[in-house]
mmCIF file of C-alpha atoms in Angstrom:
data_model
loop_
_atom_site.group_PDB
_atom_site.id
_atom_site.type_symbol
_atom_site.label_atom_id
_atom_site.label_comp_id
_atom_site.label_asym_id
_atom_site.label_seq_id
_atom_site.Cartn_x
_atom_site.Cartn_y
_atom_site.Cartn_z
ATOM 1 C CA MET Y 1 -0.062 -0.086 0.010
ATOM 2 C CA VAL Y 2 2.797 2.468 0.948
ATOM 3 C CA GLU Y 3 4.927 1.408 -2.014
ATOM 4 C CA LYS Y 4 1.922 1.724 -4.367
ATOM 5 C CA ALA Y 5 1.356 5.151 -3.060
ATOM 6 C CA ILE Y 6 5.062 6.294 -3.404
ATOM 7 C CA ILE Y 7 5.256 4.730 -7.099
ATOM 8 C CA ARG Y 8 1.849 6.706 -7.915
ATOM 9 C CA VAL Y 9 3.476 10.000 -7.291
ATOM 10 C CA GLY Y 10 6.571 8.957 -9.241
ATOM 11 C CA LEU Y 11 8.963 8.553 -6.524
ATOM 12 C CA ASP Y 12 11.586 5.843 -6.350
ATOM 13 C CA PRO Y 13 11.097 3.492 -3.441
ATOM 14 C CA TYR Y 14 14.837 2.487 -3.509
ATOM 15 C CA ILE Y 15 16.501 6.044 -2.851
ATOM 16 C CA GLY Y 16 15.921 6.864 0.738
ATOM 17 C CA PHE Y 17 17.087 9.308 3.516
ATOM 18 C CA LEU Y 18 16.979 7.756 7.002
ATOM 19 C CA HIS Y 19 17.334 4.120 5.817
ATOM 20 C CA GLY Y 20 20.673 2.974 3.973
ATOM 21 C CA MET Y 21 20.616 2.064 0.559
ATOM 22 C CA ALA Y 22 23.778 -0.136 0.751
ATOM 23 C CA ARG Y 23 21.949 -3.599 0.724
ATOM 24 C CA GLY Y 24 19.615 -2.457 -2.267
ATOM 25 C CA GLY Y 25 16.684 -2.414 -0.248
ATOM 26 C CA LYS Y 26 13.654 -0.223 -0.554
ATOM 27 C CA ALA Y 27 15.156 2.665 1.894
ATOM 28 C CA PHE Y 28 12.500 5.325 1.020
ATOM 29 C CA LEU Y 29 9.688 2.907 1.505
ATOM 30 C CA PHE Y 30 10.870 2.273 4.966
ATOM 31 C CA ASP Y 31 11.582 6.010 5.320
ATOM 32 C CA VAL Y 32 8.001 6.716 4.766
ATOM 33 C CA ILE Y 33 6.592 3.677 6.762
ATOM 34 C CA GLU Y 34 8.424 5.170 9.780
ATOM 35 C CA MET Y 35 5.937 7.879 9.823
ATOM 36 C CA TYR Y 36 3.019 5.373 10.654
ATOM 37 C CA ARG Y 37 4.864 3.323 13.312
ATOM 38 C CA PRO Y 38 2.650 5.123 15.943
ATOM 39 C CA TRP Y 39 -0.593 3.773 14.273
ATOM 40 C CA VAL Y 40 0.620 0.072 14.756
ATOM 41 C CA GLU Y 41 1.716 0.946 18.465
ATOM 42 C CA GLU Y 42 -1.826 2.762 19.025
ATOM 43 C CA LEU Y 43 -3.324 -0.780 17.873
ATOM 44 C CA ILE Y 44 -1.074 -2.813 20.009
ATOM 45 C CA ILE Y 45 -1.887 -0.663 23.192
ATOM 46 C CA LEU Y 46 -5.596 -0.627 22.505
ATOM 47 C CA HIS Y 47 -5.829 -4.405 21.928
ATOM 48 C CA GLN Y 48 -2.961 -5.477 24.307
ATOM 49 C CA ASP Y 49 -5.293 -7.730 26.388
ATOM 50 C CA GLU Y 50 -6.521 -9.767 23.381
ATOM 51 C CA LEU Y 51 -2.824 -9.766 22.179
ATOM 52 C CA ILE Y 52 -1.386 -11.382 25.373
ATOM 53 C CA ASP Y 53 -3.882 -14.195 24.972
ATOM 54 C CA MET Y 54 -2.504 -14.998 21.520
ATOM 55 C CA TYR Y 55 1.239 -14.558 22.479
ATOM 56 C CA SER Y 56 3.071 -17.688 22.196
ATOM 57 C CA PRO Y 57 5.322 -19.046 25.231
ATOM 58 C CA GLU Y 58 8.607 -18.441 23.517
ATOM 59 C CA ALA Y 59 7.987 -14.571 23.584
ATOM 60 C CA LYS Y 60 7.393 -14.641 19.711
ATOM 61 C CA LEU Y 61 4.117 -13.385 17.837
ATOM 62 C CA SER Y 62 2.134 -16.542 17.177
ATOM 63 C CA LYS Y 63 0.764 -17.107 13.643
ATOM 64 C CA LEU Y 64 -2.817 -16.444 15.041
ATOM 65 C CA CYS Y 65 -1.411 -13.216 16.587
ATOM 66 C CA ARG Y 66 0.368 -11.983 13.388
ATOM 67 C CA LYS Y 67 -2.929 -12.868 11.286
ATOM 68 C CA TRP Y 68 -4.938 -10.961 13.837
ATOM 69 C CA LEU Y 69 -2.590 -7.990 13.814
ATOM 70 C CA ILE Y 70 -2.674 -7.966 10.099
ATOM 71 C CA ASP Y 71 -6.487 -7.765 9.649
ATOM 72 C CA ALA Y 72 -6.824 -5.361 12.516
ATOM 73 C CA PHE Y 73 -4.325 -3.011 11.017
ATOM 74 C CA TYR Y 74 -5.913 -3.459 7.540
ATOM 75 C CA THR Y 75 -9.384 -2.690 8.986
ATOM 76 C CA MET Y 76 -7.772 0.380 10.976
ATOM 77 C CA LEU Y 77 -6.269 1.801 7.802
ATOM 78 C CA HIS Y 78 -9.641 1.314 5.832
ATOM 79 C CA THR Y 79 -12.144 2.744 8.474
ATOM 80 C CA LYS Y 80 -13.254 6.184 8.327
ATOM 81 C CA PRO Y 81 -13.488 7.828 11.806
ATOM 82 C CA LYS Y 82 -16.916 8.493 13.427
ATOM 83 C CA SER Y 83 -15.865 12.252 13.947
ATOM 84 C CA GLY Y 84 -15.437 12.663 10.140
ATOM 85 C CA GLY Y 85 -12.781 12.819 7.677
ATOM 86 C CA GLY Y 86 -11.023 10.360 5.596
ATOM 87 C CA ALA Y 87 -9.472 6.840 6.326
ATOM 88 C CA LYS Y 88 -5.756 6.435 7.384
ATOM 89 C CA THR Y 89 -5.257 5.400 3.898
ATOM 90 C CA ASP Y 90 -6.398 8.695 2.838
ATOM 91 C CA VAL Y 91 -4.122 10.435 5.165
ATOM 92 C CA LEU Y 92 -1.130 8.138 3.917
ATOM 93 C CA ASN Y 93 -1.757 8.976 0.229
ATOM 94 C CA GLN Y 94 -1.949 12.703 1.036
ATOM 95 C CA ASP Y 95 1.178 12.731 3.024
ATOM 96 C CA VAL Y 96 3.052 11.009 0.205
ATOM 97 C CA ARG Y 97 1.738 13.489 -2.385
ATOM 98 C CA TYR Y 98 2.984 16.332 -0.003
ATOM 99 C CA ILE Y 99 6.408 14.672 0.121
ATOM 100 C CA ALA Y 100 6.629 14.176 -3.753
ATOM 101 C CA GLN Y 101 5.419 17.963 -4.201
ATOM 102 C CA THR Y 102 8.281 19.018 -1.543
ATOM 103 C CA ILE Y 103 10.943 17.118 -3.294
ATOM 104 C CA ASN Y 104 9.861 18.141 -6.744
ATOM 105 C CA LYS Y 105 9.885 21.856 -5.507
ATOM 106 C CA SER Y 106 13.589 21.640 -4.346
ATOM 107 C CA ILE Y 107 14.896 20.077 -7.722
#
């Protein structure tokens, strides 16, 4: 989803600022994803009791827990808030467009 938004605005997911490009990874993709880490943390905090029940004894995320987190995060991204406004996917796309505009203005 983030990578598609980056490509849609004409940016290269491999050329990053914060994450190193030495290993040929998608550095800019990881740079952009960092901005949305609080969304994942919020999800974990809000549902910590449910997640503890799914946690494996080896202190790793169980398959069930990973599936639950992915499904819950996807739902959170696409759900419009009751207070109005767009879904988090709309925010993400708007942010990526703004980044592209800012980069293009400075070139």
